[in-house]
Amino acid sequence: MKLADNKATLSFSNGSPSVEMPVYQGSIGPDVIDIRKLYAQTGMFTYDPGFLSTASCQSAITFIDGDKGELLYRGYPIEQLATQCDFMETCHLLLYGDLPNASKKAEFSKTVRMHTMVNEQMQFFLRGFRRDAHPMAIMTGLVGALSAFYHDSTDINNPEHRDISAIRLIAKMPTLVAMAYKYSVGQPFMYPKNELSYAGNFLHMMFATPCEPYTVSPVLERALDRIFILHADHEQNASTSTVRLCGSSGTNPFAAIAAGVACLWGPAHGGANEACLNMLEDIQKMGGVSKVGEFMEKVKDKNSGVKLMGFGHRVYKNYDPRAKLMQETCKEVLQELGLENDPLFKLAMQLEKIALEDEYFVSRKLYPNVDFYSGIVQRAIGIPVGLFTAVFALARTVGWIAQLNEMIGDPEYKIGRPRQLFTGSERRDVKPLAGR
Ligand code: ACO
């Protein structure tokens, strides 16, 4: 963080003395005004619900230019990472700051592979859930429960504990998501097969059974790996900020990541891919492409409460670069599976075309986000709709843990404690029950 040459001055119309505040520059992106001493100097807080203008931390991991539609992990454009690297390299990059060379990559991948199994007791814990439980309810419970199984990696102030918990979380998430799925369909759990790639192993644990050999399709493996890369981190979004806030109390990493899983579940965040696919299926049931116009009218009617799911983003005011890559992957997967004429894909393309030309969307700078096409890809792979957000959580785990570890290593980190503008009742006295 570098001090800028200029300072910010805050003045008041009631004659109170003005205050000067330092301005800091990042390496790219907007400068920030340091308001940390504002309360001490003026007795006032700033008011910014939803953090529309507030940088909650300094970070060197991910950068988004929402106007340009640019996403960089540690400086590398997402398009290059998605086409030239795999998820293990991306994890190494996010966790340790740079892409690994061949031997570092082999070493890192091996370390992750050594931790793919979960404690056998986890099965019994999982069996306590109803078979029809939402996978995100299960994941919130299972991830938090990891802290009860791995006592040797729960001290967030110990760098070794932080390192091993990061590896454990990345390695075990696919196993847990696949177990949640197998449990829901009543099939036996499949143990990880460590000769497979990270994505290939997930496909195996999801779709293999002990009865028949299962061969991983390289096209589906690559598509899934790309889904993981595209979802791996996205700077200070709601779930990442939740992980940071939760971790700022000094809680263990498994508990902090469980908080991130819970936040991601919401339809305005990670739940959007599930909501988007449900929306496409509903329009399909109503009559498909011929009903798109009617549906769009509802979306534009503020009183309808209907949103075009998979569209719009707090930061991107241009095409989400991940959506472009996801659309390409979608085409490849559908082609591989002989589903080129998939009606939901056609419907999505039609919705996108209309929205990109419509004044409502153009004036509000609403573009497709990553979730618009990721649901179609996952559905084609055979992943059930209810599991989509759990797959997102699996991929985002590396981002959450990299951000959490960065926060713990930041000398300026403090427990997160926002303030408020109180609008409730002033002090009053309790009346006896009979007199109220
Ligand atoms: N459909 C219709 N209108 C929309 C949509 C949408 N998907 N998104 C935003 N708008 C409208 C809002 O109604 C608002 O209109 P107004 O100015 O007339 O009141 C305007 O666009 C600005 O929207 P906000 O809600 O203020 O934008 P915000 O930054 O708070 O919200 C969000 C962003 C939550 C992503 C929103 O666009 C949305 O709900 N999208 C659908 C859900 C979705 O796809 N979420 C995934 C996000 S990406 C991710 O988590 C991986």
GROMACS .gro file of C-alpha atoms and ligand atoms in nm:
model
  487
    1MET     CA    1   0.000   0.000   0.000
    2LYS     CA    2   0.161   0.326  -0.114
    3LEU     CA    3   0.074   0.676   0.011
    4ALA     CA    4  -0.050   0.897  -0.272
    5ASP     CA    5   0.081   1.253  -0.316
    6ASN     CA    6  -0.264   1.401  -0.260
    7LYS     CA    7  -0.483   1.393   0.050
    8ALA     CA    8  -0.861   1.395   0.087
    9THR     CA    9  -1.028   1.677   0.280
   10LEU     CA   10  -1.366   1.633   0.438
   11SER     CA   11  -1.545   1.959   0.518
   12PHE     CA   12  -1.876   2.023   0.693
   13SER     CA   13  -2.139   2.283   0.612
   14ASN     CA   14  -2.201   2.356   0.985
   15GLY     CA   15  -1.860   2.510   1.038
   16SER     CA   16  -1.701   2.207   1.214
   17PRO     CA   17  -1.329   2.192   1.134
   18SER     CA   18  -1.246   2.000   0.819
   19VAL     CA   19  -1.031   1.686   0.842
   20GLU     CA   20  -0.757   1.562   0.616
   21MET     CA   21  -0.728   1.196   0.536
   22PRO     CA   22  -0.445   1.004   0.368
   23VAL     CA   23  -0.502   0.850   0.027
   24TYR     CA   24  -0.340   0.517  -0.064
   25GLN     CA   25  -0.265   0.378  -0.407
   26GLY     CA   26  -0.287   0.014  -0.506
   27SER     CA   27  -0.084  -0.132  -0.792
   28ILE     CA   28  -0.392  -0.102  -1.020
   29GLY     CA   29  -0.751   0.005  -0.958
   30PRO     CA   30  -0.906   0.292  -0.764
   31ASP     CA   31  -0.720   0.467  -0.480
   32VAL     CA   32  -0.867   0.449  -0.130
   33ILE     CA   33  -0.925   0.718   0.131
   34ASP     CA   34  -0.804   0.604   0.473
   35ILE     CA   35  -1.088   0.683   0.714
   36ARG     CA   36  -0.956   0.482   1.008
   37LYS     CA   37  -0.906   0.791   1.224
   38LEU     CA   38  -1.234   0.956   1.118
   39TYR     CA   39  -1.430   0.859   1.429
   40ALA     CA   40  -1.153   0.970   1.661
   41GLN     CA   41  -1.128   1.304   1.476
   42THR     CA   42  -1.498   1.380   1.417
   43GLY     CA   43  -1.709   1.143   1.630
   44MET     CA   44  -1.878   1.028   1.308
   45PHE     CA   45  -1.891   0.701   1.120
   46THR     CA   46  -1.923   0.650   0.745
   47TYR     CA   47  -2.243   0.489   0.617
   48ASP     CA   48  -2.208   0.231   0.339
   49PRO     CA   49  -2.453  -0.062   0.356
   50GLY     CA   50  -2.357  -0.327   0.103
   51PHE     CA   51  -1.998  -0.189   0.094
   52LEU     CA   52  -2.068   0.002  -0.229
   53SER     CA   53  -1.769   0.232  -0.175
   54THR     CA   54  -1.569   0.056   0.093
   55ALA     CA   55  -1.246  -0.143   0.058
   56SER     CA   56  -1.253  -0.377   0.357
   57CYS     CA   57  -0.891  -0.491   0.325
   58GLN     CA   58  -0.578  -0.476   0.113
   59SER     CA   59  -0.523  -0.782  -0.102
   60ALA     CA   60  -0.272  -0.900  -0.364
   61ILE     CA   61  -0.467  -1.201  -0.489
   62THR     CA   62  -0.741  -1.113  -0.738
   63PHE     CA   63  -0.815  -0.798  -0.936
   64ILE     CA   64  -1.134  -0.720  -1.126
   65ASP     CA   65  -1.185  -0.427  -1.361
   66GLY     CA   66  -1.562  -0.432  -1.381
   67ASP     CA   67  -1.587  -0.170  -1.656
   68LYS     CA   68  -1.341  -0.349  -1.883
   69GLY     CA   69  -1.467  -0.696  -1.790
   70GLU     CA   70  -1.121  -0.805  -1.678
   71LEU     CA   71  -1.034  -1.065  -1.415
   72LEU     CA   72  -0.676  -1.130  -1.302
   73TYR     CA   73  -0.556  -1.393  -1.052
   74ARG     CA   74  -0.219  -1.271  -0.916
   75GLY     CA   75  -0.187  -1.061  -1.234
   76TYR     CA   76  -0.264  -1.339  -1.483
   77PRO     CA   77  -0.574  -1.291  -1.705
   78ILE     CA   78  -0.844  -1.552  -1.646
   79GLU     CA   79  -0.857  -1.628  -2.021
   80GLN     CA   80  -0.489  -1.739  -2.017
   81LEU     CA   81  -0.527  -1.941  -1.699
   82ALA     CA   82  -0.841  -2.114  -1.827
   83THR     CA   83  -0.680  -2.213  -2.157
   84GLN     CA   84  -0.315  -2.275  -2.056
   85CYS     CA   85  -0.326  -2.400  -1.698
   86ASP     CA   86  -0.517  -2.652  -1.490
   87PHE     CA   87  -0.689  -2.617  -1.154
   88MET     CA   88  -0.393  -2.747  -0.951
   89GLU     CA   89  -0.167  -2.480  -1.104
   90THR     CA   90  -0.439  -2.221  -1.032
   91CYS     CA   91  -0.460  -2.336  -0.668
   92HIS     CA   92  -0.082  -2.307  -0.632
   93LEU     CA   93  -0.096  -1.959  -0.786
   94LEU     CA   94  -0.371  -1.837  -0.554
   95LEU     CA   95  -0.221  -1.989  -0.240
   96TYR     CA   96   0.148  -1.915  -0.289
   97GLY     CA   97   0.154  -1.618  -0.528
   98ASP     CA   98   0.289  -1.770  -0.851
   99LEU     CA   99   0.242  -2.048  -1.102
  100PRO     CA  100   0.445  -2.359  -1.020
  101ASN     CA  101   0.715  -2.503  -1.246
  102ALA     CA  102   0.675  -2.869  -1.349
  103SER     CA  103   0.838  -3.018  -1.036
  104LYS     CA  104   0.656  -2.782  -0.796
  105LYS     CA  105   0.329  -2.866  -0.972
  106ALA     CA  106   0.394  -3.242  -0.935
  107GLU     CA  107   0.483  -3.195  -0.567
  108PHE     CA  108   0.178  -2.978  -0.494
  109SER     CA  109  -0.062  -3.212  -0.678
  110LYS     CA  110   0.083  -3.509  -0.489
  111THR     CA  111   0.037  -3.331  -0.155
  112VAL     CA  112  -0.328  -3.259  -0.240
  113ARG     CA  113  -0.379  -3.622  -0.350
  114MET     CA  114  -0.242  -3.750  -0.016
  115HIS     CA  115  -0.533  -3.578   0.161
  116THR     CA  116  -0.835  -3.669  -0.052
  117MET     CA  117  -0.981  -3.924   0.191
  118VAL     CA  118  -1.195  -3.807   0.479
  119ASN     CA  119  -1.207  -3.962   0.823
  120GLU     CA  120  -1.432  -4.269   0.801
  121GLN     CA  121  -1.642  -4.129   1.087
  122MET     CA  122  -1.761  -3.852   0.851
  123GLN     CA  123  -1.985  -4.115   0.687
  124PHE     CA  124  -2.179  -4.163   1.009
  125PHE     CA  125  -2.215  -3.791   1.053
  126LEU     CA  126  -2.345  -3.762   0.695
  127ARG     CA  127  -2.591  -4.045   0.751
  128GLY     CA  128  -2.764  -3.832   1.016
  129PHE     CA  129  -2.901  -3.606   0.741
  130ARG     CA  130  -3.232  -3.668   0.566
  131ARG     CA  131  -3.177  -3.814   0.218
  132ASP     CA  132  -3.359  -3.515   0.066
  133ALA     CA  133  -3.151  -3.252   0.252
  134HIS     CA  134  -3.020  -2.972   0.031
  135PRO     CA  135  -2.654  -3.046  -0.052
  136MET     CA  136  -2.557  -2.699   0.075
  137ALA     CA  137  -2.717  -2.777   0.413
  138ILE     CA  138  -2.504  -3.092   0.421
  139MET     CA  139  -2.190  -2.909   0.305
  140THR     CA  140  -2.229  -2.635   0.568
  141GLY     CA  141  -2.244  -2.907   0.834
  142LEU     CA  142  -1.969  -3.131   0.695
  143VAL     CA  143  -1.714  -2.854   0.636
  144GLY     CA  144  -1.768  -2.712   0.984
  145ALA     CA  145  -1.741  -3.066   1.124
  146LEU     CA  146  -1.393  -3.111   0.973
  147SER     CA  147  -1.267  -2.904   1.267
  148ALA     CA  148  -1.381  -3.185   1.495
  149PHE     CA  149  -1.172  -3.438   1.301
  150TYR     CA  150  -0.846  -3.254   1.232
  151HIS     CA  151  -0.739  -3.106   1.563
  152ASP     CA  152  -0.381  -3.074   1.442
  153SER     CA  153  -0.470  -2.799   1.194
  154THR     CA  154  -0.712  -2.567   1.372
  155ASP     CA  155  -0.476  -2.300   1.510
  156ILE     CA  156  -0.503  -2.015   1.263
  157ASN     CA  157  -0.203  -1.837   1.417
  158ASN     CA  158   0.025  -2.133   1.343
  159PRO     CA  159   0.159  -2.116   0.982
  160GLU     CA  160   0.195  -2.496   0.963
  161HIS     CA  161  -0.165  -2.544   1.072
  162ARG     CA  162  -0.276  -2.287   0.815
  163ASP     CA  163  -0.084  -2.467   0.541
  164ILE     CA  164  -0.210  -2.814   0.618
  165SER     CA  165  -0.570  -2.700   0.667
  166ALA     CA  166  -0.555  -2.529   0.324
  167ILE     CA  167  -0.441  -2.853   0.159
  168ARG     CA  168  -0.695  -3.060   0.353
  169LEU     CA  169  -0.983  -2.833   0.255
  170ILE     CA  170  -0.889  -2.828  -0.115
  171ALA     CA  171  -0.834  -3.206  -0.118
  172LYS     CA  172  -1.143  -3.308   0.078
  173MET     CA  173  -1.409  -3.080  -0.072
  174PRO     CA  174  -1.461  -3.298  -0.384
  175THR     CA  175  -1.486  -3.606  -0.163
  176LEU     CA  176  -1.749  -3.440   0.058
  177VAL     CA  177  -1.955  -3.306  -0.235
  178ALA     CA  178  -1.952  -3.648  -0.402
  179MET     CA  179  -2.048  -3.817  -0.073
  180ALA     CA  180  -2.341  -3.576  -0.032
  181TYR     CA  181  -2.454  -3.671  -0.384
  182LYS     CA  182  -2.411  -4.046  -0.340
  183TYR     CA  183  -2.603  -4.028  -0.014
  184SER     CA  184  -2.893  -3.845  -0.182
  185VAL     CA  185  -2.928  -4.116  -0.450
  186GLY     CA  186  -2.868  -4.407  -0.213
  187GLN     CA  187  -2.551  -4.531  -0.384
  188PRO     CA  188  -2.234  -4.647  -0.206
  189PHE     CA  189  -1.969  -4.385  -0.147
  190MET     CA  190  -1.677  -4.414  -0.389
  191TYR     CA  191  -1.334  -4.366  -0.235
  192PRO     CA  192  -1.099  -4.126  -0.413
  193LYS     CA  193  -0.871  -4.274  -0.680
  194ASN     CA  194  -0.548  -4.088  -0.654
  195GLU     CA  195  -0.409  -4.172  -0.996
  196LEU     CA  196  -0.679  -3.948  -1.144
  197SER     CA  197  -0.663  -3.572  -1.187
  198TYR     CA  198  -0.847  -3.347  -0.937
  199ALA     CA  199  -1.145  -3.304  -1.174
  200GLY     CA  200  -1.125  -3.665  -1.299
  201ASN     CA  201  -1.131  -3.792  -0.942
  202PHE     CA  202  -1.441  -3.586  -0.867
  203LEU     CA  203  -1.617  -3.732  -1.174
  204HIS     CA  204  -1.515  -4.080  -1.057
  205MET     CA  205  -1.643  -4.028  -0.701
  206MET     CA  206  -1.968  -3.884  -0.840
  207PHE     CA  207  -2.051  -4.124  -1.121
  208ALA     CA  208  -1.862  -4.452  -1.073
  209THR     CA  209  -2.021  -4.743  -0.886
  210PRO     CA  210  -1.846  -5.051  -0.747
  211CYS     CA  211  -2.031  -5.264  -1.006
  212GLU     CA  212  -1.873  -5.143  -1.328
  213PRO     CA  213  -1.553  -4.983  -1.448
  214TYR     CA  214  -1.586  -4.608  -1.504
  215THR     CA  215  -1.379  -4.420  -1.760
  216VAL     CA  216  -1.339  -4.046  -1.718
  217SER     CA  217  -1.422  -3.854  -2.038
  218PRO     CA  218  -1.131  -3.615  -2.109
  219VAL     CA  219  -1.371  -3.352  -2.249
  220LEU     CA  220  -1.589  -3.355  -1.936
  221GLU     CA  221  -1.279  -3.362  -1.715
  222ARG     CA  222  -1.140  -3.054  -1.890
  223ALA     CA  223  -1.480  -2.879  -1.874
  224LEU     CA  224  -1.508  -2.941  -1.501
  225ASP     CA  225  -1.150  -2.830  -1.446
  226ARG     CA  226  -1.236  -2.507  -1.628
  227ILE     CA  227  -1.546  -2.457  -1.411
  228PHE     CA  228  -1.316  -2.493  -1.107
  229ILE     CA  229  -1.063  -2.240  -1.245
  230LEU     CA  230  -1.332  -1.983  -1.331
  231HIS     CA  231  -1.487  -2.005  -0.985
  232ALA     CA  232  -1.163  -2.026  -0.784
  233ASP     CA  233  -1.156  -1.668  -0.655
  234HIS     CA  234  -1.333  -1.338  -0.707
  235GLU     CA  235  -1.180  -1.091  -0.460
  236GLN     CA  236  -1.399  -0.954  -0.178
  237ASN     CA  237  -1.740  -1.100  -0.274
  238ALA     CA  238  -2.002  -1.180  -0.010
  239SER     CA  239  -1.879  -1.531   0.080
  240THR     CA  240  -1.510  -1.432   0.081
  241SER     CA  241  -1.585  -1.132   0.301
  242THR     CA  242  -1.782  -1.369   0.525
  243VAL     CA  243  -1.482  -1.602   0.551
  244ARG     CA  244  -1.256  -1.306   0.635
  245LEU     CA  245  -1.499  -1.165   0.893
  246CYS     CA  246  -1.556  -1.504   1.052
  247GLY     CA  247  -1.181  -1.581   1.051
  248SER     CA  248  -1.100  -1.239   1.197
  249SER     CA  249  -1.220  -1.359   1.537
  250GLY     CA  250  -0.939  -1.618   1.532
  251THR     CA  251  -1.172  -1.911   1.474
  252ASN     CA  252  -1.037  -2.223   1.304
  253PRO     CA  253  -1.014  -2.237   0.922
  254PHE     CA  254  -1.276  -2.512   0.885
  255ALA     CA  255  -1.532  -2.302   1.074
  256ALA     CA  256  -1.446  -1.993   0.868
  257ILE     CA  257  -1.484  -2.184   0.539
  258ALA     CA  258  -1.815  -2.332   0.659
  259ALA     CA  259  -1.937  -1.972   0.704
  260GLY     CA  260  -1.834  -1.905   0.343
  261VAL     CA  261  -2.029  -2.210   0.227
  262ALA     CA  262  -2.338  -2.084   0.411
  263CYS     CA  263  -2.311  -1.740   0.251
  264LEU     CA  264  -2.252  -1.881  -0.097
  265TRP     CA  265  -2.579  -2.075  -0.075
  266GLY     CA  266  -2.792  -1.761  -0.129
  267PRO     CA  267  -2.959  -1.707  -0.471
  268ALA     CA  268  -2.802  -1.361  -0.513
  269HIS     CA  269  -2.457  -1.526  -0.492
  270GLY     CA  270  -2.359  -1.888  -0.555
  271GLY     CA  271  -2.716  -2.012  -0.560
  272ALA     CA  272  -2.768  -1.817  -0.885
  273ASN     CA  273  -2.654  -2.108  -1.106
  274GLU     CA  274  -2.924  -2.330  -0.956
  275ALA     CA  275  -3.180  -2.048  -0.975
  276CYS     CA  276  -3.078  -1.979  -1.336
  277LEU     CA  277  -3.126  -2.337  -1.446
  278ASN     CA  278  -3.462  -2.357  -1.268
  279MET     CA  279  -3.562  -2.036  -1.449
  280LEU     CA  280  -3.463  -2.182  -1.788
  281GLU     CA  281  -3.657  -2.501  -1.713
  282ASP     CA  282  -3.965  -2.299  -1.611
  283ILE     CA  283  -3.955  -2.097  -1.935
  284GLN     CA  284  -3.910  -2.422  -2.127
  285LYS     CA  285  -4.220  -2.566  -1.959
  286MET     CA  286  -4.415  -2.247  -2.040
  287GLY     CA  287  -4.339  -2.294  -2.413
  288GLY     CA  288  -3.966  -2.228  -2.457
  289VAL     CA  289  -3.819  -1.975  -2.700
  290SER     CA  290  -4.167  -1.847  -2.802
  291LYS     CA  291  -4.227  -1.732  -2.440
  292VAL     CA  292  -3.899  -1.539  -2.402
  293GLY     CA  293  -4.060  -1.203  -2.489
  294GLU     CA  294  -4.337  -1.252  -2.232
  295PHE     CA  295  -4.082  -1.356  -1.966
  296MET     CA  296  -3.866  -1.052  -2.038
  297GLU     CA  297  -4.164  -0.823  -1.982
  298LYS     CA  298  -4.203  -0.975  -1.635
  299VAL     CA  299  -3.832  -0.924  -1.563
  300LYS     CA  300  -3.863  -0.556  -1.653
  301ASP     CA  301  -4.175  -0.510  -1.441
  302LYS     CA  302  -4.046  -0.399  -1.098
  303ASN     CA  303  -4.363  -0.528  -0.929
  304SER     CA  304  -4.324  -0.885  -1.056
  305GLY     CA  305  -4.023  -0.966  -0.836
  306VAL     CA  306  -3.881  -1.167  -1.129
  307LYS     CA  307  -3.512  -1.129  -1.213
  308LEU     CA  308  -3.318  -1.264  -1.505
  309MET     CA  309  -3.099  -1.501  -1.307
  310GLY     CA  310  -2.739  -1.526  -1.424
  311PHE     CA  311  -2.750  -1.162  -1.532
  312GLY     CA  312  -2.609  -0.859  -1.356
  313HIS     CA  313  -2.317  -0.822  -1.121
  314ARG     CA  314  -2.214  -0.579  -0.850
  315VAL     CA  315  -1.870  -0.527  -1.003
  316TYR     CA  316  -1.894  -0.618  -1.374
  317LYS     CA  317  -2.062  -0.345  -1.574
  318ASN     CA  318  -1.949  -0.526  -1.889
  319TYR     CA  319  -1.953  -0.889  -2.004
  320ASP     CA  320  -1.825  -1.114  -1.724
  321PRO     CA  321  -1.508  -1.265  -1.882
  322ARG     CA  322  -1.591  -1.595  -1.713
  323ALA     CA  323  -1.929  -1.608  -1.889
  324LYS     CA  324  -1.758  -1.596  -2.230
  325LEU     CA  325  -1.529  -1.888  -2.139
  326MET     CA  326  -1.821  -2.076  -1.990
  327GLN     CA  327  -2.024  -2.031  -2.306
  328GLU     CA  328  -1.735  -2.185  -2.508
  329THR     CA  329  -1.710  -2.476  -2.264
  330CYS     CA  330  -2.086  -2.521  -2.288
  331LYS     CA  331  -2.067  -2.560  -2.666
  332GLU     CA  332  -1.776  -2.811  -2.639
  333VAL     CA  333  -1.951  -3.025  -2.379
  334LEU     CA  334  -2.284  -3.031  -2.562
  335GLN     CA  335  -2.102  -3.128  -2.882
  336GLU     CA  336  -1.909  -3.407  -2.707
  337LEU     CA  337  -2.233  -3.546  -2.566
  338GLY     CA  338  -2.426  -3.508  -2.892
  339LEU     CA  339  -2.655  -3.248  -2.733
  340GLU     CA  340  -2.590  -2.963  -2.980
  341ASN     CA  341  -2.964  -2.900  -2.999
  342ASP     CA  342  -3.012  -2.881  -2.623
  343PRO     CA  343  -3.328  -2.669  -2.584
  344LEU     CA  344  -3.207  -2.499  -2.264
  345PHE     CA  345  -2.884  -2.387  -2.434
  346LYS     CA  346  -3.085  -2.247  -2.726
  347LEU     CA  347  -3.316  -2.074  -2.481
  348ALA     CA  348  -3.021  -1.925  -2.290
  349MET     CA  349  -2.866  -1.794  -2.615
  350GLN     CA  350  -3.200  -1.639  -2.713
  351LEU     CA  351  -3.246  -1.475  -2.369
  352GLU     CA  352  -2.892  -1.338  -2.384
  353LYS     CA  353  -2.944  -1.198  -2.735
  354ILE     CA  354  -3.267  -1.022  -2.639
  355ALA     CA  355  -3.129  -0.889  -2.312
  356LEU     CA  356  -2.813  -0.750  -2.473
  357GLU     CA  357  -3.027  -0.548  -2.716
  358ASP     CA  358  -3.292  -0.437  -2.468
  359GLU     CA  359  -3.282  -0.080  -2.334
  360TYR     CA  360  -3.360  -0.200  -1.976
  361PHE     CA  361  -3.047  -0.417  -1.965
  362VAL     CA  362  -2.827  -0.188  -2.177
  363SER     CA  363  -2.896   0.121  -1.964
  364ARG     CA  364  -2.830  -0.070  -1.640
  365LYS     CA  365  -2.518  -0.237  -1.784
  366LEU     CA  366  -2.654  -0.584  -1.709
  367TYR     CA  367  -2.459  -0.864  -1.880
  368PRO     CA  368  -2.447  -1.242  -1.837
  369ASN     CA  369  -2.241  -1.351  -1.538
  370VAL     CA  370  -2.056  -1.683  -1.495
  371ASP     CA  371  -2.368  -1.856  -1.369
  372PHE     CA  372  -2.566  -1.800  -1.686
  373TYR     CA  373  -2.398  -2.092  -1.867
  374SER     CA  374  -2.233  -2.292  -1.587
  375GLY     CA  375  -2.563  -2.461  -1.493
  376ILE     CA  376  -2.615  -2.589  -1.849
  377VAL     CA  377  -2.262  -2.735  -1.852
  378GLN     CA  378  -2.304  -2.901  -1.513
  379ARG     CA  379  -2.642  -3.043  -1.606
  380ALA     CA  380  -2.496  -3.187  -1.928
  381ILE     CA  381  -2.214  -3.349  -1.728
  382GLY     CA  382  -2.483  -3.517  -1.517
  383ILE     CA  383  -2.454  -3.307  -1.203
  384PRO     CA  384  -2.801  -3.258  -1.052
  385VAL     CA  385  -2.928  -2.899  -1.025
  386GLY     CA  386  -2.939  -2.908  -0.644
  387LEU     CA  387  -2.564  -2.982  -0.634
  388PHE     CA  388  -2.452  -2.688  -0.853
  389THR     CA  389  -2.380  -2.452  -0.565
  390ALA     CA  390  -2.187  -2.723  -0.381
  391VAL     CA  391  -1.964  -2.759  -0.690
  392PHE     CA  392  -1.915  -2.381  -0.681
  393ALA     CA  393  -1.820  -2.407  -0.311
  394LEU     CA  394  -1.570  -2.682  -0.395
  395ALA     CA  395  -1.402  -2.457  -0.652
  396ARG     CA  396  -1.414  -2.139  -0.438
  397THR     CA  397  -1.255  -2.311  -0.137
  398VAL     CA  398  -0.902  -2.232  -0.260
  399GLY     CA  399  -0.992  -1.863  -0.297
  400TRP     CA  400  -1.148  -1.850   0.047
  401ILE     CA  401  -0.849  -2.012   0.213
  402ALA     CA  402  -0.597  -1.799   0.021
  403GLN     CA  403  -0.784  -1.484   0.129
  404LEU     CA  404  -0.814  -1.604   0.488
  405ASN     CA  405  -0.443  -1.683   0.510
  406GLU     CA  406  -0.357  -1.348   0.350
  407MET     CA  407  -0.565  -1.170   0.614
  408ILE     CA  408  -0.400  -1.356   0.903
  409GLY     CA  409  -0.057  -1.264   0.764
  410ASP     CA  410  -0.149  -0.894   0.727
  411PRO     CA  411  -0.002  -0.690   1.016
  412GLU     CA  412  -0.294  -0.444   0.982
  413TYR     CA  413  -0.560  -0.710   1.036
  414LYS     CA  414  -0.805  -0.662   1.322
  415ILE     CA  415  -1.125  -0.835   1.420
  416GLY     CA  416  -1.397  -0.711   1.182
  417ARG     CA  417  -1.645  -0.494   1.366
  418PRO     CA  418  -1.868  -0.268   1.154
  419ARG     CA  419  -2.057   0.017   1.323
  420GLN     CA  420  -2.416   0.132   1.266
  421LEU     CA  421  -2.648   0.428   1.231
  422PHE     CA  422  -2.896   0.362   1.511
  423THR     CA  423  -3.258   0.447   1.421
  424GLY     CA  424  -3.444   0.265   1.701
  425SER     CA  425  -3.605   0.389   2.018
  426GLU     CA  426  -3.414   0.620   2.250
  427ARG     CA  427  -3.369   0.515   2.613
  428ARG     CA  428  -3.703   0.438   2.782
  429ASP     CA  429  -3.816   0.267   3.101
  430VAL     CA  430  -3.984  -0.073   3.126
  431LYS     CA  431  -4.344  -0.042   3.250
  432PRO     CA  432  -4.488  -0.315   3.473
  433LEU     CA  433  -4.670  -0.584   3.269
  434ALA     CA  434  -5.016  -0.469   3.381
  435GLY     CA  435  -4.950  -0.112   3.264
  436ARG     CA  436  -4.824  -0.183   2.905
  437ACO     N1  437  -3.269  -0.898  -1.369
  437ACO     C1  438  -3.341  -0.784  -1.378
  437ACO     N2  439  -3.302  -0.665  -1.328
  437ACO     C2  440  -3.184  -0.661  -1.265
  437ACO     C3  441  -3.102  -0.775  -1.252
  437ACO     C4  442  -3.149  -0.897  -1.307
  437ACO     N3  443  -3.075  -1.008  -1.299
  437ACO     N4  444  -2.990  -0.744  -1.185
  437ACO     C5  445  -2.999  -0.613  -1.155
  437ACO     N5  446  -3.117  -0.562  -1.205
  437ACO     C6  447  -3.162  -0.423  -1.198
  437ACO     C7  448  -3.207  -0.386  -1.058
  437ACO     O1  449  -3.346  -0.409  -1.042
  437ACO     C8  450  -3.172  -0.239  -1.054
  437ACO     O2  451  -3.270  -0.168  -1.129
  437ACO     P1  452  -3.312  -0.016  -1.085
  437ACO     O3  453  -3.187   0.066  -1.099
  437ACO     O4  454  -3.419   0.019  -1.181
  437ACO     O5  455  -3.360  -0.027  -0.943
  437ACO     C9  456  -3.043  -0.230  -1.133
  437ACO     O6  457  -3.048  -0.342  -1.225
  437ACO    C10  458  -2.918  -0.239  -1.047
  437ACO     O7  459  -2.924  -0.362  -0.975
  437ACO     P2  460  -2.883  -0.380  -0.823
  437ACO     O8  461  -2.968  -0.489  -0.764
  437ACO     O9  462  -2.881  -0.249  -0.753
  437ACO    O10  463  -2.735  -0.431  -0.839
  437ACO     P3  464  -2.650  -0.502  -0.728
  437ACO    O11  465  -2.509  -0.472  -0.760
  437ACO    O12  466  -2.697  -0.467  -0.590
  437ACO    O13  467  -2.683  -0.657  -0.749
  437ACO    C11  468  -2.680  -0.880  -0.828
  437ACO    C12  469  -2.607  -0.745  -0.822
  437ACO    C13  470  -2.723  -0.925  -0.687
  437ACO    C14  471  -2.585  -0.985  -0.883
  437ACO    C15  472  -2.804  -0.865  -0.919
  437ACO    O14  473  -2.765  -0.824  -1.049
  437ACO    C16  474  -2.886  -0.995  -0.927
  437ACO    O15  475  -2.967  -1.020  -0.838
  437ACO     N6  476  -2.866  -1.077  -1.034
  437ACO    C17  477  -2.933  -1.203  -1.045
  437ACO    C18  478  -2.870  -1.306  -0.955
  437ACO    C19  479  -2.736  -1.351  -1.006
  437ACO    O16  480  -2.720  -1.387  -1.123
  437ACO     N7  481  -2.638  -1.357  -0.915
  437ACO    C20  482  -2.503  -1.408  -0.947
  437ACO    C21  483  -2.400  -1.305  -0.919
  437ACO     S1  484  -2.245  -1.366  -0.975
  437ACO    C22  485  -2.194  -1.475  -0.858
  437ACO    O17  486  -2.225  -1.473  -0.742
  437ACO    C23  487  -2.106  -1.580  -0.909
   0.00000   0.00000   0.00000
